[in-house]
PDB file of C-alpha atoms and ligand atoms in Angstrom:
ATOM      1  CA  UNK A   1     -11.978  12.935  -3.106  1.00 97.00           C
ATOM      2  CA  UNK A   2     -10.919  16.496  -4.137  1.00 98.00           C
ATOM      3  CA  UNK A   3     -14.472  17.331  -4.618  1.00 98.00           C
ATOM      4  CA  UNK A   4     -15.056  16.745  -0.933  1.00 98.00           C
ATOM      5  CA  UNK A   5     -11.981  18.565  -0.172  1.00 98.00           C
ATOM      6  CA  UNK A   6     -13.097  21.690  -2.109  1.00 98.00           C
ATOM      7  CA  UNK A   7     -16.502  21.582  -0.438  1.00 98.00           C
ATOM      8  CA  UNK A   8     -14.860  21.488   3.012  1.00 98.00           C
ATOM      9  CA  UNK A   9     -12.580  24.241   2.303  1.00 98.00           C
ATOM     10  CA  UNK A  10     -15.336  26.518   0.823  1.00 98.00           C
ATOM     11  CA  UNK A  11     -17.687  25.785   3.754  1.00 97.00           C
ATOM     12  CA  UNK A  12     -15.095  25.871   6.586  1.00 97.00           C
ATOM     13  CA  UNK A  13     -15.685  29.514   7.543  1.00 94.00           C
ATOM     14  CA  UNK A  14     -19.429  29.160   7.293  1.00 94.00           C
ATOM     15  CA  UNK A  15     -19.921  26.072   9.510  1.00 88.00           C
ATOM     16  CA  UNK A  16     -20.849  28.101  12.619  1.00 86.00           C
ATOM     17  CA  UNK A  17     -21.660  31.336  10.913  1.00 90.00           C
ATOM     18  CA  UNK A  18     -23.781  30.708   7.808  1.00 91.00           C
ATOM     19  CA  UNK A  19     -23.308  32.820   4.593  1.00 90.00           C
ATOM     20  CA  UNK A  20     -25.857  35.498   4.199  1.00 87.00           C
ATOM     21  CA  UNK A  21     -25.245  36.640   0.707  1.00 89.00           C
ATOM     22  CA  UNK A  22     -24.972  34.883  -2.554  1.00 89.00           C
ATOM     23  CA  UNK A  23     -22.001  37.131  -3.464  1.00 88.00           C
ATOM     24  CA  UNK A  24     -19.211  35.299  -1.612  1.00 92.00           C
ATOM     25  CA  UNK A  25     -15.801  34.191  -2.735  1.00 94.00           C
ATOM     26  CA  UNK A  26     -15.191  30.456  -3.065  1.00 95.00           C
ATOM     27  CA  UNK A  27     -12.263  29.404  -0.932  1.00 96.00           C
ATOM     28  CA  UNK A  28     -11.509  32.965   0.044  1.00 94.00           C
ATOM     29  CA  UNK A  29      -9.659  34.410   3.051  1.00 94.00           C
ATOM     30  CA  UNK A  30     -10.193  32.727   6.239  1.00 95.00           C
ATOM     31  CA  UNK A  31     -10.879  29.292   4.787  1.00 97.00           C
ATOM     32  CA  UNK A  32      -8.993  26.085   5.611  1.00 98.00           C
ATOM     33  CA  UNK A  33      -9.378  22.373   5.171  1.00 98.00           C
ATOM     34  CA  UNK A  34     -11.052  20.854   8.254  1.00 98.00           C
ATOM     35  CA  UNK A  35     -11.798  17.532   9.822  1.00 98.00           C
ATOM     36  CA  UNK A  36     -13.781  16.595   6.702  1.00 98.00           C
ATOM     37  CA  UNK A  37     -10.672  16.662   4.656  1.00 98.00           C
ATOM     38  CA  UNK A  38      -8.556  14.843   7.092  1.00 98.00           C
ATOM     39  CA  UNK A  39     -11.028  11.996   7.486  1.00 98.00           C
ATOM     40  CA  UNK A  40     -11.556  11.859   3.720  1.00 98.00           C
ATOM     41  CA  UNK A  41      -7.753  11.476   3.376  1.00 98.00           C
ATOM     42  CA  UNK A  42      -7.582   8.839   5.977  1.00 98.00           C
ATOM     43  CA  UNK A  43     -10.385   6.780   4.168  1.00 98.00           C
ATOM     44  CA  UNK A  44      -8.675   7.170   0.806  1.00 98.00           C
ATOM     45  CA  UNK A  45      -5.478   5.909   2.308  1.00 98.00           C
ATOM     46  CA  UNK A  46      -7.095   2.894   3.936  1.00 98.00           C
ATOM     47  CA  UNK A  47      -9.069   2.120   0.720  1.00 98.00           C
ATOM     48  CA  UNK A  48      -5.735   2.105  -1.229  1.00 98.00           C
ATOM     49  CA  UNK A  49      -3.809  -0.086   1.294  1.00 98.00           C
ATOM     50  CA  UNK A  50      -4.956  -2.377   4.162  1.00 97.00           C
ATOM     51  CA  UNK A  51      -8.690  -1.386   4.605  1.00 98.00           C
ATOM     52  CA  UNK A  52      -8.081  -0.659   8.179  1.00 98.00           C
ATOM     53  CA  UNK A  53     -10.266   2.419   8.287  1.00 98.00           C
ATOM     54  CA  UNK A  54     -10.008   2.792  12.112  1.00 98.00           C
ATOM     55  CA  UNK A  55      -6.232   2.789  12.069  1.00 98.00           C
ATOM     56  CA  UNK A  56      -5.961   5.345   9.298  1.00 98.00           C
ATOM     57  CA  UNK A  57      -8.556   7.520  10.789  1.00 98.00           C
ATOM     58  CA  UNK A  58      -6.858   7.467  14.140  1.00 98.00           C
ATOM     59  CA  UNK A  59      -3.385   8.092  12.720  1.00 98.00           C
ATOM     60  CA  UNK A  60      -4.443  11.156  10.625  1.00 98.00           C
ATOM     61  CA  UNK A  61      -6.683  12.682  13.243  1.00 98.00           C
ATOM     62  CA  UNK A  62      -3.988  12.278  15.790  1.00 98.00           C
ATOM     63  CA  UNK A  63      -1.490  13.921  13.481  1.00 98.00           C
ATOM     64  CA  UNK A  64      -3.952  16.877  12.976  1.00 98.00           C
ATOM     65  CA  UNK A  65      -5.452  17.225  16.493  1.00 97.00           C
ATOM     66  CA  UNK A  66      -6.829  20.756  16.160  1.00 97.00           C
ATOM     67  CA  UNK A  67      -8.261  21.293  12.679  1.00 97.00           C
ATOM     68  CA  UNK A  68     -10.399  24.356  12.075  1.00 96.00           C
ATOM     69  CA  UNK A  69     -13.884  23.639  13.444  1.00 94.00           C
ATOM     70  CA  UNK A  70     -12.530  20.839  15.569  1.00 95.00           C
ATOM     71  CA  UNK A  71     -13.824  17.253  15.677  1.00 96.00           C
ATOM     72  CA  UNK A  72     -17.222  16.130  16.989  1.00 91.00           C
ATOM     73  CA  UNK A  73     -17.390  15.330  20.783  1.00 90.00           C
ATOM     74  CA  UNK A  74     -17.555  11.499  20.726  1.00 95.00           C
ATOM     75  CA  UNK A  75     -15.249  11.414  17.711  1.00 97.00           C
ATOM     76  CA  UNK A  76     -12.584  13.254  19.553  1.00 97.00           C
ATOM     77  CA  UNK A  77     -12.610  10.780  22.243  1.00 97.00           C
ATOM     78  CA  UNK A  78     -12.698   7.885  19.818  1.00 98.00           C
ATOM     79  CA  UNK A  79      -9.496   9.255  18.221  1.00 98.00           C
ATOM     80  CA  UNK A  80      -7.525   8.727  21.336  1.00 97.00           C
ATOM     81  CA  UNK A  81      -8.805   5.236  22.256  1.00 98.00           C
ATOM     82  CA  UNK A  82      -6.343   2.227  22.453  1.00 97.00           C
ATOM     83  CA  UNK A  83      -9.031  -0.067  21.291  1.00 97.00           C
ATOM     84  CA  UNK A  84     -11.590   2.077  19.348  1.00 97.00           C
ATOM     85  CA  UNK A  85     -15.057   0.773  19.245  1.00 97.00           C
ATOM     86  CA  UNK A  86     -18.018   2.213  17.152  1.00 98.00           C
ATOM     87  CA  UNK A  87     -20.383   4.214  18.981  1.00 97.00           C
ATOM     88  CA  UNK A  88     -23.769   4.072  17.118  1.00 97.00           C
ATOM     89  CA  UNK A  89     -23.423   7.490  15.480  1.00 97.00           C
ATOM     90  CA  UNK A  90     -25.671   8.596  12.733  1.00 97.00           C
ATOM     91  CA  UNK A  91     -23.687  11.787  12.381  1.00 97.00           C
ATOM     92  CA  UNK A  92     -22.643  13.292   9.008  1.00 97.00           C
ATOM     93  CA  UNK A  93     -19.062  12.169   9.377  1.00 97.00           C
ATOM     94  CA  UNK A  94     -19.946   8.912   7.751  1.00 98.00           C
ATOM     95  CA  UNK A  95     -21.242  10.374   4.288  1.00 98.00           C
ATOM     96  CA  UNK A  96     -18.652  13.147   4.378  1.00 98.00           C
ATOM     97  CA  UNK A  97     -15.563  11.017   4.534  1.00 98.00           C
ATOM     98  CA  UNK A  98     -16.486   8.037   2.161  1.00 98.00           C
ATOM     99  CA  UNK A  99     -15.988   9.600  -1.296  1.00 98.00           C
ATOM    100  CA  UNK A 100     -12.697   7.789  -2.273  1.00 98.00           C
ATOM    101  CA  UNK A 101     -14.481   4.375  -1.883  1.00 98.00           C
ATOM    102  CA  UNK A 102     -16.592   5.342  -4.816  1.00 98.00           C
ATOM    103  CA  UNK A 103     -13.497   5.777  -6.987  1.00 98.00           C
ATOM    104  CA  UNK A 104     -11.097   3.168  -5.654  1.00 98.00           C
ATOM    105  CA  UNK A 105     -13.222  -0.028  -5.753  1.00 98.00           C
ATOM    106  CA  UNK A 106     -14.285  -1.397  -9.145  1.00 96.00           C
ATOM    107  CA  UNK A 107     -17.765  -3.010  -8.633  1.00 98.00           C
ATOM    108  CA  UNK A 108     -20.939  -1.607  -7.210  1.00 98.00           C
ATOM    109  CA  UNK A 109     -21.035  -4.197  -4.368  1.00 98.00           C
ATOM    110  CA  UNK A 110     -17.464  -3.746  -3.384  1.00 98.00           C
ATOM    111  CA  UNK A 111     -18.087   0.181  -3.361  1.00 98.00           C
ATOM    112  CA  UNK A 112     -21.176  -0.412  -1.058  1.00 98.00           C
ATOM    113  CA  UNK A 113     -19.352  -2.820   1.147  1.00 98.00           C
ATOM    114  CA  UNK A 114     -16.195  -0.593   1.576  1.00 98.00           C
ATOM    115  CA  UNK A 115     -18.266   2.663   2.019  1.00 98.00           C
ATOM    116  CA  UNK A 116     -20.127   0.837   4.891  1.00 98.00           C
ATOM    117  CA  UNK A 117     -16.905  -0.416   6.344  1.00 98.00           C
ATOM    118  CA  UNK A 118     -15.479   3.174   6.279  1.00 98.00           C
ATOM    119  CA  UNK A 119     -18.404   4.239   8.303  1.00 98.00           C
ATOM    120  CA  UNK A 120     -18.786   1.177  10.558  1.00 98.00           C
ATOM    121  CA  UNK A 121     -15.624   1.829  12.648  1.00 98.00           C
ATOM    122  CA  UNK A 122     -17.632   4.880  14.342  1.00 98.00           C
ATOM    123  CA  UNK A 123     -20.899   5.341  12.726  1.00 98.00           C
ATOM    124  CA  UNK A 124     -22.426   1.930  12.991  1.00 97.00           C
ATOM    125  CA  UNK A 125     -25.979   3.161  13.267  1.00 98.00           C
ATOM    126  CA  UNK A 126     -27.965   1.974  10.297  1.00 98.00           C
ATOM    127  CA  UNK A 127     -28.420   5.616   8.999  1.00 98.00           C
ATOM    128  CA  UNK A 128     -24.590   6.210   9.180  1.00 98.00           C
ATOM    129  CA  UNK A 129     -23.978   3.028   7.168  1.00 98.00           C
ATOM    130  CA  UNK A 130     -26.703   3.926   4.754  1.00 98.00           C
ATOM    131  CA  UNK A 131     -25.586   7.502   4.325  1.00 98.00           C
ATOM    132  CA  UNK A 132     -22.105   6.499   3.382  1.00 98.00           C
ATOM    133  CA  UNK A 133     -23.346   3.684   0.948  1.00 98.00           C
ATOM    134  CA  UNK A 134     -25.778   5.929  -0.927  1.00 98.00           C
ATOM    135  CA  UNK A 135     -23.187   8.713  -1.430  1.00 98.00           C
ATOM    136  CA  UNK A 136     -20.463   6.233  -2.618  1.00 98.00           C
ATOM    137  CA  UNK A 137     -22.906   4.374  -4.851  1.00 98.00           C
ATOM    138  CA  UNK A 138     -23.988   7.687  -6.424  1.00 98.00           C
ATOM    139  CA  UNK A 139     -20.359   8.577  -6.991  1.00 98.00           C
ATOM    140  CA  UNK A 140     -19.486   5.300  -8.565  1.00 98.00           C
ATOM    141  CA  UNK A 141     -22.602   5.261 -10.902  1.00 98.00           C
ATOM    142  CA  UNK A 142     -21.847   8.825 -12.085  1.00 98.00           C
ATOM    143  CA  UNK A 143     -18.192   8.408 -12.708  1.00 97.00           C
ATOM    144  CA  UNK A 144     -19.404   5.449 -14.876  1.00 97.00           C
ATOM    145  CA  UNK A 145     -21.747   7.697 -16.930  1.00 97.00           C
ATOM    146  CA  UNK A 146     -24.880   7.636 -15.102  1.00 98.00           C
ATOM    147  CA  UNK A 147     -27.197  10.728 -14.983  1.00 98.00           C
ATOM    148  CA  UNK A 148     -27.522  13.159 -11.945  1.00 98.00           C
ATOM    149  CA  UNK A 149     -30.568  11.285 -10.766  1.00 98.00           C
ATOM    150  CA  UNK A 150     -28.131   8.403  -9.734  1.00 98.00           C
ATOM    151  CA  UNK A 151     -27.144  10.664  -6.699  1.00 98.00           C
ATOM    152  CA  UNK A 152     -30.766  10.679  -5.467  1.00 98.00           C
ATOM    153  CA  UNK A 153     -31.353   6.874  -5.784  1.00 98.00           C
ATOM    154  CA  UNK A 154     -32.665   5.514  -2.415  1.00 98.00           C
ATOM    155  CA  UNK A 155     -32.313   8.791  -0.643  1.00 98.00           C
ATOM    156  CA  UNK A 156     -35.955   9.653   0.089  1.00 98.00           C
ATOM    157  CA  UNK A 157     -36.718   6.051   0.881  1.00 98.00           C
ATOM    158  CA  UNK A 158     -33.754   5.889   3.297  1.00 98.00           C
ATOM    159  CA  UNK A 159     -34.252   9.234   4.999  1.00 98.00           C
ATOM    160  CA  UNK A 160     -37.924  10.109   4.430  1.00 97.00           C
ATOM    161  CA  UNK A 161     -37.372  13.204   2.555  1.00 98.00           C
ATOM    162  CA  UNK A 162     -35.524  14.916  -0.352  1.00 98.00           C
ATOM    163  CA  UNK A 163     -36.023  18.707  -0.313  1.00 98.00           C
ATOM    164  CA  UNK A 164     -36.182  21.063  -3.160  1.00 97.00           C
ATOM    165  CA  UNK A 165     -33.018  23.291  -2.991  1.00 98.00           C
ATOM    166  CA  UNK A 166     -33.747  26.620  -1.321  1.00 97.00           C
ATOM    167  CA  UNK A 167     -30.953  29.081  -0.300  1.00 96.00           C
ATOM    168  CA  UNK A 168     -30.755  29.868   3.386  1.00 95.00           C
ATOM    169  CA  UNK A 169     -33.184  27.184   4.240  1.00 95.00           C
ATOM    170  CA  UNK A 170     -31.290  24.497   6.211  1.00 96.00           C
ATOM    171  CA  UNK A 171     -30.931  24.749   9.953  1.00 93.00           C
ATOM    172  CA  UNK A 172     -27.790  23.614  11.682  1.00 94.00           C
ATOM    173  CA  UNK A 173     -27.673  19.776  11.930  1.00 95.00           C
ATOM    174  CA  UNK A 174     -24.968  17.256  12.180  1.00 96.00           C
ATOM    175  CA  UNK A 175     -27.036  14.248  11.309  1.00 97.00           C
ATOM    176  CA  UNK A 176     -26.743  12.025   8.153  1.00 97.00           C
ATOM    177  CA  UNK A 177     -30.515  12.358   7.830  1.00 98.00           C
ATOM    178  CA  UNK A 178     -30.081  16.048   7.221  1.00 98.00           C
ATOM    179  CA  UNK A 179     -26.759  16.104   5.259  1.00 98.00           C
ATOM    180  CA  UNK A 180     -27.358  13.576   2.779  1.00 98.00           C
ATOM    181  CA  UNK A 181     -30.728  14.698   1.409  1.00 98.00           C
ATOM    182  CA  UNK A 182     -29.752  18.338   1.548  1.00 98.00           C
ATOM    183  CA  UNK A 183     -26.466  17.802  -0.245  1.00 98.00           C
ATOM    184  CA  UNK A 184     -28.128  15.896  -2.911  1.00 98.00           C
ATOM    185  CA  UNK A 185     -30.721  18.606  -3.281  1.00 98.00           C
ATOM    186  CA  UNK A 186     -27.949  21.096  -3.853  1.00 98.00           C
ATOM    187  CA  UNK A 187     -26.360  18.723  -6.398  1.00 98.00           C
ATOM    188  CA  UNK A 188     -29.430  18.192  -8.343  1.00 98.00           C
ATOM    189  CA  UNK A 189     -30.270  21.908  -8.563  1.00 98.00           C
ATOM    190  CA  UNK A 190     -26.737  22.651  -9.840  1.00 98.00           C
ATOM    191  CA  UNK A 191     -25.449  23.364 -13.319  1.00 98.00           C
ATOM    192  CA  UNK A 192     -21.771  23.030 -12.763  1.00 98.00           C
ATOM    193  CA  UNK A 193     -19.249  21.915 -10.217  1.00 98.00           C
ATOM    194  CA  UNK A 194     -18.819  25.413  -8.777  1.00 98.00           C
ATOM    195  CA  UNK A 195     -22.506  25.979  -8.791  1.00 98.00           C
ATOM    196  CA  UNK A 196     -23.052  22.861  -6.783  1.00 98.00           C
ATOM    197  CA  UNK A 197     -20.528  23.787  -4.099  1.00 98.00           C
ATOM    198  CA  UNK A 198     -21.876  27.449  -3.904  1.00 98.00           C
ATOM    199  CA  UNK A 199     -25.465  25.928  -3.397  1.00 98.00           C
ATOM    200  CA  UNK A 200     -23.969  23.813  -0.627  1.00 98.00           C
ATOM    201  CA  UNK A 201     -22.705  26.723   1.242  1.00 97.00           C
ATOM    202  CA  UNK A 202     -25.860  29.042   0.412  1.00 97.00           C
ATOM    203  CA  UNK A 203     -28.322  26.362   1.722  1.00 97.00           C
ATOM    204  CA  UNK A 204     -27.045  26.710   5.208  1.00 96.00           C
ATOM    205  CA  UNK A 205     -26.454  24.314   8.057  1.00 96.00           C
ATOM    206  CA  UNK A 206     -23.289  22.374   8.756  1.00 96.00           C
ATOM    207  CA  UNK A 207     -21.549  24.012   5.696  1.00 96.00           C
ATOM    208  CA  UNK A 208     -18.281  22.266   5.449  1.00 97.00           C
ATOM    209  CA  UNK A 209     -19.813  18.902   5.521  1.00 97.00           C
ATOM    210  CA  UNK A 210     -22.771  19.596   3.260  1.00 98.00           C
ATOM    211  CA  UNK A 211     -20.037  21.124   1.052  1.00 98.00           C
ATOM    212  CA  UNK A 212     -17.957  17.973   1.226  1.00 98.00           C
ATOM    213  CA  UNK A 213     -20.943  15.668   0.388  1.00 98.00           C
ATOM    214  CA  UNK A 214     -22.105  17.893  -2.437  1.00 98.00           C
ATOM    215  CA  UNK A 215     -18.505  18.447  -3.847  1.00 98.00           C
ATOM    216  CA  UNK A 216     -18.098  14.594  -3.760  1.00 98.00           C
ATOM    217  CA  UNK A 217     -21.120  14.097  -5.919  1.00 98.00           C
ATOM    218  CA  UNK A 218     -20.385  17.002  -8.253  1.00 98.00           C
ATOM    219  CA  UNK A 219     -16.823  15.865  -8.830  1.00 98.00           C
ATOM    220  CA  UNK A 220     -18.097  12.473 -10.189  1.00 98.00           C
ATOM    221  CA  UNK A 221     -20.663  14.002 -12.461  1.00 98.00           C
ATOM    222  CA  UNK A 222     -18.961  17.239 -13.764  1.00 98.00           C
ATOM    223  CA  UNK A 223     -15.286  16.853 -12.901  1.00 98.00           C
ATOM    224  CA  UNK A 224     -13.381  19.681 -11.342  1.00 98.00           C
ATOM    225  CA  UNK A 225     -12.141  22.835 -13.179  1.00 98.00           C
ATOM    226  CA  UNK A 226      -8.549  23.281 -13.297  1.00 98.00           C
ATOM    227  CA  UNK A 227      -8.584  26.634 -11.464  1.00 97.00           C
ATOM    228  CA  UNK A 228     -10.530  25.203  -8.531  1.00 98.00           C
ATOM    229  CA  UNK A 229      -8.250  22.228  -8.415  1.00 98.00           C
ATOM    230  CA  UNK A 230      -5.089  24.282  -8.155  1.00 98.00           C
ATOM    231  CA  UNK A 231      -6.691  26.656  -5.668  1.00 98.00           C
ATOM    232  CA  UNK A 232      -7.763  23.703  -3.407  1.00 98.00           C
ATOM    233  CA  UNK A 233      -4.287  22.187  -3.543  1.00 98.00           C
ATOM    234  CA  UNK A 234      -2.642  25.300  -2.485  1.00 98.00           C
ATOM    235  CA  UNK A 235      -4.514  24.932   0.867  1.00 98.00           C
ATOM    236  CA  UNK A 236      -3.129  21.418   1.499  1.00 98.00           C
ATOM    237  CA  UNK A 237       0.041  20.244   3.285  1.00 98.00           C
ATOM    238  CA  UNK A 238       2.596  17.944   1.819  1.00 98.00           C
ATOM    239  CA  UNK A 239       1.394  14.774   3.478  1.00 98.00           C
ATOM    240  CA  UNK A 240      -2.244  15.300   2.341  1.00 98.00           C
ATOM    241  CA  UNK A 241      -0.892  16.091  -1.199  1.00 98.00           C
ATOM    242  CA  UNK A 242       1.141  12.959  -1.261  1.00 98.00           C
ATOM    243  CA  UNK A 243      -2.139  10.838  -0.613  1.00 98.00           C
ATOM    244  CA  UNK A 244      -4.031  12.851  -3.296  1.00 98.00           C
ATOM    245  CA  UNK A 245      -1.141  12.099  -5.779  1.00 98.00           C
ATOM    246  CA  UNK A 246      -1.263   8.414  -5.058  1.00 98.00           C
ATOM    247  CA  UNK A 247      -5.123   8.463  -5.310  1.00 98.00           C
ATOM    248  CA  UNK A 248      -4.884  10.163  -8.721  1.00 97.00           C
ATOM    249  CA  UNK A 249      -2.583   7.391  -9.914  1.00 97.00           C
ATOM    250  CA  UNK A 250      -4.682   4.650  -8.405  1.00 97.00           C
ATOM    251  CA  UNK A 251      -7.832   5.735 -10.034  1.00 95.00           C
ATOM    252  CA  UNK A 252      -6.147   6.158 -13.426  1.00 90.00           C
ATOM    253  CA  UNK A 253      -4.450   2.761 -13.215  1.00 76.00           C
TER     254      UNK A 253
HETATM  255 MG1   MG B   1     -15.573  20.129   9.370  1.00 50.92          MG
END
């Protein structure tokens, strides 16, 4: 969960203005948490309570109606609906918000089912569901000791490609079919948590979301260094910190 938040904060100011140099400060001035963090927190809270992903997503997004970068067009409308219905999205929102399911649930089957449920309330296109399932499954397997290759399992078969990491190579795209293979490629090429997140920003494209997905995977494999953890928490308001605390306790229980 915090891995996603760190990737989101780090990528926030590069979402619409991609980084052009390898020499940039991670989570520097002008960065903020964005919709990726808010939705990640909402999914975490739902996963720890009543599993009503739609209700928690709506409540959190209504509470934070104007995050840096804003919400996607159809998702903004969905947030305000009285009877929210999924809208067939294959956007990258599904894999970017699912990370907590890979930690909260205790069997692979449950993780896969709940990752899909967390996506289904909006992103019920098969690519959206699959993107969330693959990311959460990779997280689940790596936190239980699997190697890095667990993050790549099924990705090429699902999306038809798995690129080699190359900096400044990814065009702007908000699809799951772009975000998951690209994020996995950044993670596979990395040698530390920080290196993974830096590569996710350097690769280009929808930086906060590629950052969130890459950070989710990297957290499960490397863990998060204390300095980055402290820095990320300093960006977050009380209510988000409260969910993070509860999440930490839940996964240690
Ligand atoms: Mg965002």
